[in-house]
Amino acid sequence: DRQKNIRNFSIIAHIDHGKSTLADRLIEKTGMLTEREMDSQVLDSMALEKERGITIKLKAVRLVHERDGEEYILNLIDTPGHVDFNYEVSRSLAACEGALLVVDSTQGVEAQTLANVYLAMDQDLEMVPVINKIDLPSARVDEVKKEIEDIVALDTEHAPLISAKNGVGIDDVLDAIIDEIPAPTGDANAPLKALIFDSIYDSYRGVVCYVRIFDGKVKAGDRIKMWATEKEFEVVEVGVNANGSIPLKELSAGDVGYITASIKNVKEARVGDTIYDPANPPKEALPGYKKVVPMVYSGIYPAEGESYTDVRDALEKLQVNDAALVFDAETSVALGFGFRCGFLGLLHMEIIQERLEREFDLDIITTAPSVIYRVHTVDGKMEEIQNPSNLPDPTAIEYMEEPFVRAEIMSPTDYVGTIMELCQERRGRYISMDYLEETRVVITYELPLNEVIYDFFDALKSKTRGYASYDYELIGYEQGDLVKMDILINGELVDAFSLIVHKEKAYERGRKICERLTGVIPRHQFAVPIQAAIGSKIIARETIRAVRKDVLAKCYGGDISRKRKLLEKQKEGKKRMRSIGNVEVPQEAFLAVLKYD
Ligand code: GDP
Ligand code: MG
């Protein structure tokens, strides 16, 4: 039974605890193919290099390790490390039998450690604690061991004590993987059942599905079908990821590898879906498939001088790669033609923004993110609204509901007061506080998602000097006293600035936004009033004073180099500006509404 020498595992850790460094060390210490595979024609078709720094973004990498004359295949499956991608994390873990839980011995257990542990527990994974960074003088090995036992309830007696950086203790980790993580136990003779735990688009091969085979076998030429999307394909190639892709004859129960099948879009091979043999359909799919739904929406518009079609083409290209990105055309009175985009969370939104700018060299304007509100109208209907501009007339609204999350914040006890204040400020509802140890607590709050997406994380980090960490999950919808707030610039309503706020916070929010806009919109030849309004009622007002004539005159009267500098500066400033009426508004202004204080 070849499965008895296979181990499928992930490494889970709080950020910076050393997950990538440990993965690098494991790769250095191991080979890529078993002896039997080396004999096959596989070797001829590719140049193998021993040098394997993880520059490739690895989804799953295969390690071959020999111990006492036996060869083991250790499949290391990568998990994304952020709350935005929790579902992806859980699917990656579902492909494994076990996980290494890496804990930095100078830091101890943190929020993301715990969040990942819960996900691993949901998948019934065997967890192996690994204590890292023992080379550092501030390492608190015994305390951290005790923390792991108390908080995570894992036995740490045999936990490898390692320095991933210096390569100390890596053999112990390999032993622990082999000895403590169970081998897979699928049925290679049963009909095919494989889990897609990741999929990427590759311009040469189309979509590459990263899969874990639970039952059966798959090889080139086989017909396969996807459970959720009901799409059928013919397999072009199967293989494993070692140093690049290594094609193999077949994958069978217990294996982790890839399948290509001329699939054109990642939407047709979604994370969590089950691949099966259409001639032998299983009674049910592998558990846990969930259509990923965006939680945060924002408008993306071409900045002045950029073309709408360029932005659309770029979004389409990104979508081929990223099944979680959704977009639709929308128009804004202020910004013209653009797109309403849906994201998993703020990080996802930032990634897309950055990719549009870096990879496609586009200047874009992003409007303030919004969550999805449920608007119940007087005629008894319910509408989901993610663009404040689409809100029905206030008189037609019976009530509105907003999404809530449960946030678990882990912090040293020193910051408890600060954190509670912050959560309270964001309309949080206190749930509990649990001591992990004498000096550390987990504080649980329920908060409106709307309040969390506005720089909550930044505020938490800065108020706790980086010591607190947090994780959140959506828990449902609740009725809230919500209103639409508009912003007027020079008397003109700018729809791209409109946002939905809690009534109690409207005045303060309105005042802050006006103040902030005053700071980022340049002075013009005339005074520019900035106002916040609810309906026809103005709730806050600021004015950007006019540029004094003599200042301008002085500048222009100056020497030539100074004049050029000024012109260049103006040109730079022109980038990402939008004219609203006769007021020039820079890109930052659209993000200014995002910041809280
Ligand atoms: P990840 O975010 O969990 O993937 O963490 P990385 O592997 O990127 O490591 C974060 C930082 O910790 C990097 O600067 C590493 O060089 C450092 N690091 C990782 N392992 C060790 C270790 O054993 N000792 C020391 N001193 N530093 C380490
Ligand atoms: Mg890393």
CSV table of N, CA and C in Angstrom, one decimal, residues 25 34 81 269 300 306 315 336 338 388 390 413 451 507 577 592 597:
chain,number,residue,atom,x,y,z
A,25,ARG,N,13.6,25.4,4.8
A,25,ARG,CA,14.5,24.4,5.4
A,25,ARG,C,14.1,23.0,5.0
A,34,THR,N,10.6,10.1,-5.9
A,34,THR,CA,11.0,8.8,-5.3
A,34,THR,C,11.9,8.1,-6.3
A,81,GLY,N,-2.6,33.2,4.7
A,81,GLY,CA,-2.5,33.5,6.1
A,81,GLY,C,-3.4,34.7,6.7
A,269,ALA,N,-13.2,26.0,-12.0
A,269,ALA,CA,-12.5,25.0,-11.1
A,269,ALA,C,-12.4,25.7,-9.7
A,300,ILE,N,-14.5,51.2,-8.5
A,300,ILE,CA,-13.2,51.4,-9.1
A,300,ILE,C,-13.4,52.2,-10.4
A,306,GLU,N,-7.2,58.0,-18.0
A,306,GLU,CA,-7.2,56.6,-18.2
A,306,GLU,C,-8.5,56.2,-18.9
A,315,LEU,N,-9.5,44.2,-15.1
A,315,LEU,CA,-10.3,43.5,-14.2
A,315,LEU,C,-10.6,42.1,-14.7
A,336,GLY,N,-18.1,59.3,-13.5
A,336,GLY,CA,-18.4,58.8,-14.8
A,336,GLY,C,-18.5,57.2,-14.8
A,338,GLY,N,-17.5,53.4,-14.5
A,338,GLY,CA,-16.5,52.6,-13.8
A,338,GLY,C,-17.1,51.3,-13.4
A,388,PRO,N,-24.2,52.8,-1.6
A,388,PRO,CA,-25.1,53.8,-0.9
A,388,PRO,C,-26.0,54.6,-1.9
A,390,ASN,N,-27.5,53.6,-4.3
A,390,ASN,CA,-28.7,52.9,-4.8
A,390,ASN,C,-29.8,52.7,-3.7
A,413,THR,N,-2.5,42.1,28.8
A,413,THR,CA,-3.5,42.7,29.7
A,413,THR,C,-3.4,44.3,29.8
A,451,GLU,N,-18.1,48.9,10.7
A,451,GLU,CA,-17.2,49.6,11.6
A,451,GLU,C,-15.8,49.0,11.5
A,507,TYR,N,-23.0,62.7,12.9
A,507,TYR,CA,-22.5,64.0,13.1
A,507,TYR,C,-21.0,64.0,13.2
A,577,MET,N,-6.3,63.0,-10.4
A,577,MET,CA,-7.3,64.1,-10.0
A,577,MET,C,-8.5,63.8,-10.7
A,592,ALA,N,-10.0,59.3,1.9
A,592,ALA,CA,-10.1,60.1,3.2
A,592,ALA,C,-11.4,59.7,4.0
A,597,ASP,N,-10.2,58.4,12.5
A,597,ASP,CA,-10.0,59.6,13.3
A,597,ASP,C,-8.6,60.2,12.9
